[in-house]
Amino acid sequence: MRRYLFLLLLLSAAFLMFGTNVEAKSQCISCHEKETPGIVKQFLSGKMGKIGLDCSTCHGSEHNKGAEDASLAKLPTPETCNSCHPKQVEQYKAGKHSLGWIAMKAMPMLQHQPTMIVGEGYKGCSGCHKIGLKSEEEARAYRYGSGACDSCHTRHTFSKEEARDPRACQSCHMGFDHPQWEMWSTSKHGTIWQIEGKGSDRAPVCQTCHMPDGDHNVMTSWGFLAVRLPEDDQEWLKDRVTILQALGVLDDAGNPTERLEVVKAGKVARLTKEEFDRERTKMINICSKCHSTSYAKAQLDAGDKIIREADKLMAEAIRIVKGLYKDGILKKPANWKVAPDLLQFYEAKSSIEQDLYVMFLEYRMRTFQGAFHMNADYMHWYGWAPMKETLQKIKDEAEKLRKEFKLAEK
Ligand code: HEC
Ligand code: HEC
Ligand code: HEC
Ligand code: HEC
Ligand code: HEC
Ligand code: HEC
Ligand code: HEC
Ligand code: HEC
C-alpha cells in the first residue's frame, strides 16, 4: 500500500509541475501508438494505464530506439509484478498454478516430444502449463511465455473483471482429461449463470469455489490424479497401491520410488489427512453459503465414493496388464522404469496399454471430476460407462494376447 501511495504522490507531483495541457506521454507510448496501437489502447484502458504507469514499468528502458534494439526490452515474470502486488504473487506461489511447469516437465514421456509441444513453441503441453513458474535459467533462455500472471487477466488490459469471469479459465480447464469448463457450464450451476448473465451471484462460478475472496492459491483436496495418503479403507488402499505402482510412485514391493519426491515437490497429491481436510473444510464452507452443510457434505461424500468405485475398475484393468508382463507376454521397454507406466501416456508400446492410459487419463478423470462438478452426464456417459467398456476391451485383448503367445510357443 505504501508503494502505491509513493507512486501516487510522484504522479500528482508530475501533474502539478506540468499541468493538464502537457501530454505526459512517454517515449514508449508515442512510438508504440504507431508500432503496436492495439497494445497501447488496451493498456491505457486498464487500471494501470489509467493511473499513469508506463510500458517501462514492466519492460525496462533499455530498448528505446525501435526495431533495432527491441531485443533489449525485458519480458516480465511474476517477479516483475511482485514489487507492487506481493500478496497475489505470494498466494500464487503457494498454490498449484505456480507448479504447472515443473509438473509438466516431470512427465517421462516428454523427452519424446518436439519442443514446439513441450517447450517454447507453446503449441501443446507448454501452451497451458506456462501458467507455472519456470526456473530462472529457463525464463532467461525463453524469450516469451514466462508472464504467468497474464493467464487470467490478459495483457495489456490486466483487468480484474476479466479474471473474475469463469470464461477466463476455459482455455485450459477443458477437453480431454480435465473438461471442468464443459462440466460446469452445462451443470445447473453453470446454466443458472448463463441464464442470469454476468454479474449474477446466485450460482457459483469457478472462482467462487476455487478462488474465494480473490485468493490466488488454488488447491483442491483430491487434486488432478485423485490419489491421497493415508487411506483408512483397506480395500480401497489396495486398489490405490496398484494405481500408484502403475504411476511408478511405488515399486512392486510397495516402497516409494524417486517419483514420490516429484509428487511432493509438485504437490500432486495430499499426503497427510490434515492437508486433505483443510481443503475439504474450505470447500464445504463455500457450498454452505448457499446450501445446508449436510447437503454439501453429502454431495462431496458421494464424489469420494465414486472415486472408490472407479479405482476398483482401474485397479482391475492394471492387474490384467501387469499379469501380461509377469508372464512374459509383454516385454518392458529398455528405458522404462516400470511397466505398465501410466505416465508414458500415448508413448505406450501396445494397444492394450493405450487403452489403459485412456481409461485412466480420460475416463477415470471424467468420472470423478463430473461428480464434483454436479454433472451427471459427464460422470456417467463420458466417464463411468466408457470405463466399463474399456475394462471389457482390455480383458478381451489380454485373452487374445495370451492365446497368440501360447500358439507362438508351440
Ligand atoms: C522509436 C520507436 C520505439 C520506441 C521509442 C520504443 N519502441 Fe518498443 N518496439 C518498437 C519496435 C519497432 C518493436 C519491434 C516490433 C516488432 O517486432 O514488430 C518494439 C518492440 C517492443 C517490445 C517487444 C519485444 C519483443 O521481443 O517482442 C516491447 C516489450 C517494447 N517494444 C517495449 C518498449 C518500451 C518499454 C519502450 C520504452 C522504454 C519502447 N518499447 C520504446 C519501437 C519502439
Ligand atoms: C504490468 C506490466 C506490463 C506493462 C506495464 C506493459 N507490459 Fe507489455 N507485456 C507484459 C507481459 C506480462 C507480457 C508477456 C510476456 C511474455 O509473453 O513473456 C508483455 C508482452 C509485450 C509484448 C510482446 C508480446 C506481444 O503480444 O506482442 C509487447 C510488444 C509489449 N508487451 C509491449 C508493451 C507496450 C508497448 C507497453 C506500454 C503501452 C507495455 N507492453 C506495457 C506486461 C506489461
Ligand atoms: C509499479 C507498480 C506495479 C507493477 C510493477 C505492476 N502493477 Fe499491477 N497495479 C498497480 C497499481 C498501482 C494498480 C491499481 C491498484 C488499485 O487501484 O487498486 C494495479 C492494478 C492491477 C490489477 C487490477 C486491475 C483492475 O482491473 O482492477 C491487476 C490485475 C494487475 N495490476 C496486474 C499486474 C500484473 C500481472 C503485473 C506484472 C506483469 C503488474 N500488475 C505489475 C501497480 C503495479
Ligand atoms: C493458462 C492455463 C490455465 C488457466 C487460464 C487456468 N488454469 Fe488452473 N491449472 C492450470 C494447470 C496447468 C494446472 C495444474 C498445475 C500443476 O501442475 O500443479 C491448474 C490447476 C488448477 C487447480 C488445482 C487443481 C488441483 O490439483 O488441486 C485449480 C483449482 C485451478 N487450476 C483452477 C483454475 C481457475 C478457477 C481458473 C480461472 C480463474 C484457472 N484455473 C485458470 C492451467 C490453467
Ligand atoms: C489445454 C491445456 C493443457 C494441455 C494442452 C496440457 N495440460 Fe496438463 N494440465 C492442464 C490443467 C488445466 C491441469 C489441471 C487439471 C486438474 O487438476 O483437473 C493439468 C494437469 C497436469 C498434470 C498434473 C499436475 C498435478 O500436480 O496434479 C500433469 C503432470 C500434466 N498436466 C502434464 C501435461 C503434459 C505432459 C501435457 C502434454 C502431453 C499436458 N499436461 C497438456 C492443462 C493442460
Ligand atoms: C487463475 C487465474 C488468475 C491468475 C493466474 C492470476 N490472477 Fe490475479 N486475479 C484473479 C481473479 C479471479 C481476481 C479477482 C479477485 C476478486 O474477486 O477480488 C484477480 C485479481 C487480481 C488483482 C486485483 C486485486 C484487488 O483486490 O484489486 C491483482 C493486483 C492481481 N490479480 C494480480 C495478479 C498477479 C500479480 C498474478 C501473477 C502472480 C495473478 N494475478 C495471476 C485471477 C488470476
Ligand atoms: C460449486 C463449486 C465449484 C465450482 C463452481 C467449480 N468447481 Fe472445480 N471443484 C469443486 C469441487 C468440490 C472439487 C473437488 C474438490 C476435492 O478434491 O475435494 C473441484 C475440483 C476441481 C479441480 C481438480 C480436479 C477435479 O476436477 O476434481 C479443478 C482443476 C477444478 N475443480 C477447476 C474448476 C474450474 C475451471 C471451474 C469452472 C469452469 C470449476 N472448477 C467450477 C467445486 C467447484
Ligand atoms: C452461490 C450459491 C451456491 C454455491 C456457493 C453452491 N451452490 Fe449448489 N446450487 C446453487 C443453486 C442456486 C442451485 C440450483 C438449485 C435448484 O436446483 O433448485 C444449486 C444446485 C446444486 C445441486 C443440484 C444440481 C442438479 O443438477 O440438480 C447440487 C448437487 C449442488 N448445487 C451442490 C453444490 C456443492 C457441493 C457446492 C459446493 C462445492 C455448491 N453447490 C455451491 C447455488 C450454489
Tab-separated table of N, CA and C in Angstrom, residues 4-87:
chain	number	residue	atom	x	y	z
A	4	TYR	N	2.062	2.148	-3.371
A	4	TYR	CA	1.051	2.828	-4.190
A	4	TYR	C	1.020	4.317	-3.847
A	5	LEU	N	1.038	4.607	-2.514
A	5	LEU	CA	0.973	5.988	-2.057
A	5	LEU	C	2.125	6.790	-2.649
A	6	PHE	N	3.320	6.171	-2.577
A	6	PHE	CA	4.508	6.827	-3.098
A	6	PHE	C	4.334	7.128	-4.590
A	7	LEU	N	3.809	6.135	-5.284
A	7	LEU	CA	3.600	6.264	-6.727
A	7	LEU	C	2.611	7.384	-7.018
A	8	LEU	N	1.532	7.421	-6.246
A	8	LEU	CA	0.504	8.427	-6.455
A	8	LEU	C	1.059	9.826	-6.184
A	9	LEU	N	1.870	9.921	-5.107
A	9	LEU	CA	2.489	11.207	-4.789
A	9	LEU	C	3.341	11.683	-5.960
A	10	LEU	N	4.118	10.750	-6.476
A	10	LEU	CA	5.005	11.051	-7.594
A	10	LEU	C	4.203	11.540	-8.795
A	11	LEU	N	3.103	10.820	-9.058
A	11	LEU	CA	2.275	11.158	-10.210
A	11	LEU	C	1.630	12.535	-10.023
A	12	SER	N	1.133	12.802	-8.786
A	12	SER	CA	0.480	14.098	-8.593
A	12	SER	C	1.501	15.227	-8.676
A	13	ALA	N	2.745	14.947	-8.234
A	13	ALA	CA	3.791	15.964	-8.347
A	13	ALA	C	4.034	16.296	-9.813
A	14	ALA	N	4.115	15.242	-10.628
A	14	ALA	CA	4.341	15.442	-12.057
A	14	ALA	C	3.190	16.244	-12.657
A	15	PHE	N	1.978	15.926	-12.225
A	15	PHE	CA	0.780	16.569	-12.713
A	15	PHE	C	0.816	18.073	-12.393
A	16	LEU	N	1.196	18.395	-11.119
A	16	LEU	CA	1.262	19.789	-10.688
A	16	LEU	C	2.316	20.544	-11.493
A	17	MET	N	3.458	19.870	-11.723
A	17	MET	CA	4.559	20.530	-12.420
A	17	MET	C	4.212	20.838	-13.878
A	18	PHE	N	3.590	19.856	-14.528
A	18	PHE	CA	3.393	20.031	-15.973
A	18	PHE	C	1.995	20.510	-16.359
A	19	GLY	N	1.065	20.457	-15.410
A	19	GLY	CA	-0.291	20.903	-15.712
A	19	GLY	C	-1.000	19.950	-16.635
A	20	THR	N	-2.220	20.272	-17.036
A	20	THR	CA	-3.023	19.353	-17.826
A	20	THR	C	-2.747	19.465	-19.312
A	21	ASN	N	-2.216	20.604	-19.752
A	21	ASN	CA	-2.096	20.774	-21.199
A	21	ASN	C	-0.851	20.121	-21.781
A	22	VAL	N	0.049	19.675	-20.894
A	22	VAL	CA	1.209	18.955	-21.421
A	22	VAL	C	0.891	17.461	-21.399
A	23	GLU	N	0.961	16.824	-22.540
A	23	GLU	CA	0.702	15.398	-22.610
A	23	GLU	C	1.853	14.641	-21.972
A	24	ALA	N	1.540	13.859	-20.894
A	24	ALA	CA	2.589	13.106	-20.214
A	24	ALA	C	2.812	11.776	-20.917
A	25	LYS	N	2.958	11.841	-22.209
A	25	LYS	CA	3.113	10.608	-22.980
A	25	LYS	C	4.566	10.203	-22.995
A	26	SER	N	4.825	8.948	-22.668
A	26	SER	CA	6.217	8.517	-22.659
A	26	SER	C	6.697	8.260	-24.073
A	27	GLN	N	8.005	8.168	-24.190
A	27	GLN	CA	8.659	7.795	-25.447
A	27	GLN	C	8.082	6.467	-25.957
A	28	CYS	N	7.967	5.530	-25.041
A	28	CYS	CA	7.495	4.198	-25.419
A	28	CYS	C	6.110	4.300	-26.048
A	29	ILE	N	5.221	5.021	-25.368
A	29	ILE	CA	3.833	5.088	-25.834
A	29	ILE	C	3.757	5.841	-27.164
A	30	SER	N	4.489	6.940	-27.280
A	30	SER	CA	4.447	7.713	-28.527
A	30	SER	C	4.814	6.845	-29.718
A	31	CYS	N	5.850	6.082	-29.596
A	31	CYS	CA	6.264	5.267	-30.735
A	31	CYS	C	5.360	4.043	-30.899
A	32	HIS	N	4.997	3.413	-29.792
A	32	HIS	CA	4.187	2.194	-29.893
A	32	HIS	C	2.744	2.474	-30.306
A	33	GLU	N	2.307	3.717	-30.194
A	33	GLU	CA	0.982	4.070	-30.733
A	33	GLU	C	0.945	3.806	-32.229
A	34	LYS	N	2.115	3.924	-32.842
A	34	LYS	CA	2.198	3.632	-34.277
A	34	LYS	C	2.569	2.173	-34.522
A	35	GLU	N	3.523	1.684	-33.732
A	35	GLU	CA	4.034	0.328	-33.966
A	35	GLU	C	3.045	-0.768	-33.562
A	36	THR	N	2.479	-0.640	-32.367
A	36	THR	CA	1.541	-1.659	-31.858
A	36	THR	C	0.345	-0.942	-31.218
A	37	PRO	N	-0.480	-0.296	-32.046
A	37	PRO	CA	-1.565	0.538	-31.496
A	37	PRO	C	-2.525	-0.239	-30.597
A	38	GLY	N	-2.753	-1.507	-30.909
A	38	GLY	CA	-3.673	-2.311	-30.096
A	38	GLY	C	-3.190	-2.422	-28.662
A	39	ILE	N	-1.887	-2.682	-28.503
A	39	ILE	CA	-1.330	-2.845	-27.155
A	39	ILE	C	-1.471	-1.545	-26.362
A	40	VAL	N	-1.174	-0.430	-26.996
A	40	VAL	CA	-1.235	0.859	-26.289
A	40	VAL	C	-2.677	1.158	-25.867
A	41	LYS	N	-3.599	0.942	-26.786
A	41	LYS	CA	-5.009	1.227	-26.496
A	41	LYS	C	-5.493	0.368	-25.323
A	42	GLN	N	-5.136	-0.911	-25.370
A	42	GLN	CA	-5.592	-1.804	-24.306
A	42	GLN	C	-4.952	-1.443	-22.970
A	43	PHE	N	-3.676	-1.127	-23.016
A	43	PHE	CA	-3.001	-0.790	-21.762
A	43	PHE	C	-3.617	0.467	-21.144
A	44	LEU	N	-3.881	1.479	-21.984
A	44	LEU	CA	-4.423	2.739	-21.458
A	44	LEU	C	-5.870	2.589	-20.980
A	45	SER	N	-6.564	1.541	-21.440
A	45	SER	CA	-7.947	1.343	-20.997
A	45	SER	C	-7.997	0.599	-19.663
A	46	GLY	N	-6.893	-0.005	-19.260
A	46	GLY	CA	-6.853	-0.736	-17.989
A	46	GLY	C	-6.491	0.180	-16.839
A	47	LYS	N	-6.635	-0.353	-15.640
A	47	LYS	CA	-6.410	0.469	-14.447
A	47	LYS	C	-4.977	0.982	-14.371
A	48	MET	N	-4.027	0.111	-14.680
A	48	MET	CA	-2.624	0.522	-14.536
A	48	MET	C	-2.260	1.603	-15.553
A	49	GLY	N	-2.859	1.537	-16.735
A	49	GLY	CA	-2.628	2.586	-17.730
A	49	GLY	C	-3.265	3.884	-17.275
A	50	LYS	N	-4.474	3.769	-16.731
A	50	LYS	CA	-5.217	4.970	-16.325
A	50	LYS	C	-4.520	5.731	-15.209
A	51	ILE	N	-3.902	5.005	-14.276
A	51	ILE	CA	-3.245	5.737	-13.186
A	51	ILE	C	-1.837	6.191	-13.569
A	52	GLY	N	-1.441	5.942	-14.816
A	52	GLY	CA	-0.209	6.552	-15.296
A	52	GLY	C	1.034	5.693	-15.259
A	53	LEU	N	0.894	4.361	-15.064
A	53	LEU	CA	2.085	3.518	-15.216
A	53	LEU	C	2.481	3.533	-16.693
A	54	ASP	N	3.707	3.137	-16.949
A	54	ASP	CA	4.223	3.186	-18.316
A	54	ASP	C	4.706	1.803	-18.755
A	55	CYS	N	4.909	1.686	-20.055
A	55	CYS	CA	5.447	0.443	-20.611
A	55	CYS	C	6.744	0.073	-19.904
A	56	SER	N	7.533	1.076	-19.589
A	56	SER	CA	8.838	0.812	-18.987
A	56	SER	C	8.717	0.237	-17.572
A	57	THR	N	7.564	0.405	-16.922
A	57	THR	CA	7.374	-0.173	-15.587
A	57	THR	C	7.672	-1.669	-15.626
A	58	CYS	N	7.216	-2.346	-16.667
A	58	CYS	CA	7.417	-3.796	-16.747
A	58	CYS	C	8.507	-4.201	-17.735
A	59	HIS	N	8.757	-3.377	-18.737
A	59	HIS	CA	9.695	-3.801	-19.787
A	59	HIS	C	11.056	-3.113	-19.695
A	60	GLY	N	11.238	-2.239	-18.708
A	60	GLY	CA	12.504	-1.534	-18.576
A	60	GLY	C	12.675	-0.468	-19.647
A	61	SER	N	13.799	0.231	-19.624
A	61	SER	CA	14.010	1.352	-20.564
A	61	SER	C	15.190	1.124	-21.495
A	62	GLU	N	15.785	-0.069	-21.440
A	62	GLU	CA	16.977	-0.314	-22.266
A	62	GLU	C	16.682	-0.233	-23.760
A	63	HIS	N	15.524	-0.752	-24.153
A	63	HIS	CA	15.132	-0.621	-25.562
A	63	HIS	C	14.336	0.672	-25.691
A	64	ASN	N	14.798	1.605	-26.541
A	64	ASN	CA	14.033	2.843	-26.723
A	64	ASN	C	14.244	3.449	-28.099
A	65	LYS	N	14.886	2.674	-28.994
A	65	LYS	CA	15.159	3.219	-30.329
A	65	LYS	C	14.143	2.744	-31.355
A	66	GLY	N	13.849	1.471	-31.350
A	66	GLY	CA	12.962	0.919	-32.367
A	66	GLY	C	13.267	-0.540	-32.581
A	67	ALA	N	12.929	-1.043	-33.781
A	67	ALA	CA	13.103	-2.473	-34.036
A	67	ALA	C	14.535	-2.934	-33.773
A	68	GLU	N	15.518	-2.047	-34.068
A	68	GLU	CA	16.912	-2.495	-33.994
A	68	GLU	C	17.350	-2.883	-32.575
A	69	ASP	N	16.756	-2.271	-31.547
A	69	ASP	CA	17.171	-2.653	-30.195
A	69	ASP	C	16.026	-3.312	-29.402
A	70	ALA	N	14.997	-3.782	-30.135
A	70	ALA	CA	13.813	-4.342	-29.456
A	70	ALA	C	14.157	-5.550	-28.586
A	71	SER	N	15.234	-6.242	-28.944
A	71	SER	CA	15.585	-7.429	-28.148
A	71	SER	C	16.066	-7.042	-26.751
A	72	LEU	N	16.306	-5.740	-26.519
A	72	LEU	CA	16.721	-5.305	-25.178
A	72	LEU	C	15.526	-5.115	-24.242
A	73	ALA	N	14.319	-5.123	-24.801
A	73	ALA	CA	13.133	-4.974	-23.942
A	73	ALA	C	13.039	-6.196	-23.047
A	74	LYS	N	12.833	-5.977	-21.748
A	74	LYS	CA	12.686	-7.105	-20.817
A	74	LYS	C	11.279	-7.645	-20.929
A	75	LEU	N	11.139	-8.956	-20.816
A	75	LEU	CA	9.788	-9.515	-20.776
A	75	LEU	C	9.516	-9.992	-19.352
A	76	PRO	N	8.377	-9.587	-18.794
A	76	PRO	CA	8.121	-9.789	-17.360
A	76	PRO	C	7.900	-11.234	-16.942
A	77	THR	N	8.181	-11.497	-15.678
A	77	THR	CA	7.821	-12.741	-14.989
A	77	THR	C	7.019	-12.304	-13.751
A	78	PRO	N	6.458	-13.232	-12.996
A	78	PRO	CA	5.743	-12.814	-11.779
A	78	PRO	C	6.608	-11.963	-10.844
A	79	GLU	N	7.927	-12.120	-10.907
A	79	GLU	CA	8.805	-11.269	-10.084
A	79	GLU	C	8.590	-9.794	-10.387
A	80	THR	N	8.323	-9.493	-11.676
A	80	THR	CA	8.101	-8.102	-12.082
A	80	THR	C	6.886	-7.518	-11.361
A	81	CYS	N	5.853	-8.326	-11.208
A	81	CYS	CA	4.627	-7.854	-10.572
A	81	CYS	C	4.800	-7.805	-9.055
A	82	ASN	N	5.706	-8.622	-8.561
A	82	ASN	CA	5.879	-8.783	-7.120
A	82	ASN	C	6.169	-7.473	-6.402
A	83	SER	N	6.867	-6.553	-7.058
A	83	SER	CA	7.230	-5.319	-6.360
A	83	SER	C	5.984	-4.525	-5.965
A	84	CYS	N	4.900	-4.664	-6.713
A	84	CYS	CA	3.684	-3.911	-6.374
A	84	CYS	C	2.526	-4.796	-5.909
A	85	HIS	N	2.532	-6.068	-6.261
A	85	HIS	CA	1.433	-6.967	-5.872
A	85	HIS	C	1.945	-8.180	-5.103
A	86	PRO	N	2.681	-7.937	-4.023
A	86	PRO	CA	3.286	-9.075	-3.310
A	86	PRO	C	2.261	-10.087	-2.796
A	87	LYS	N	1.078	-9.613	-2.419
A	87	LYS	CA	0.080	-10.534	-1.858
A	87	LYS	C	-0.344	-11.575	-2.891
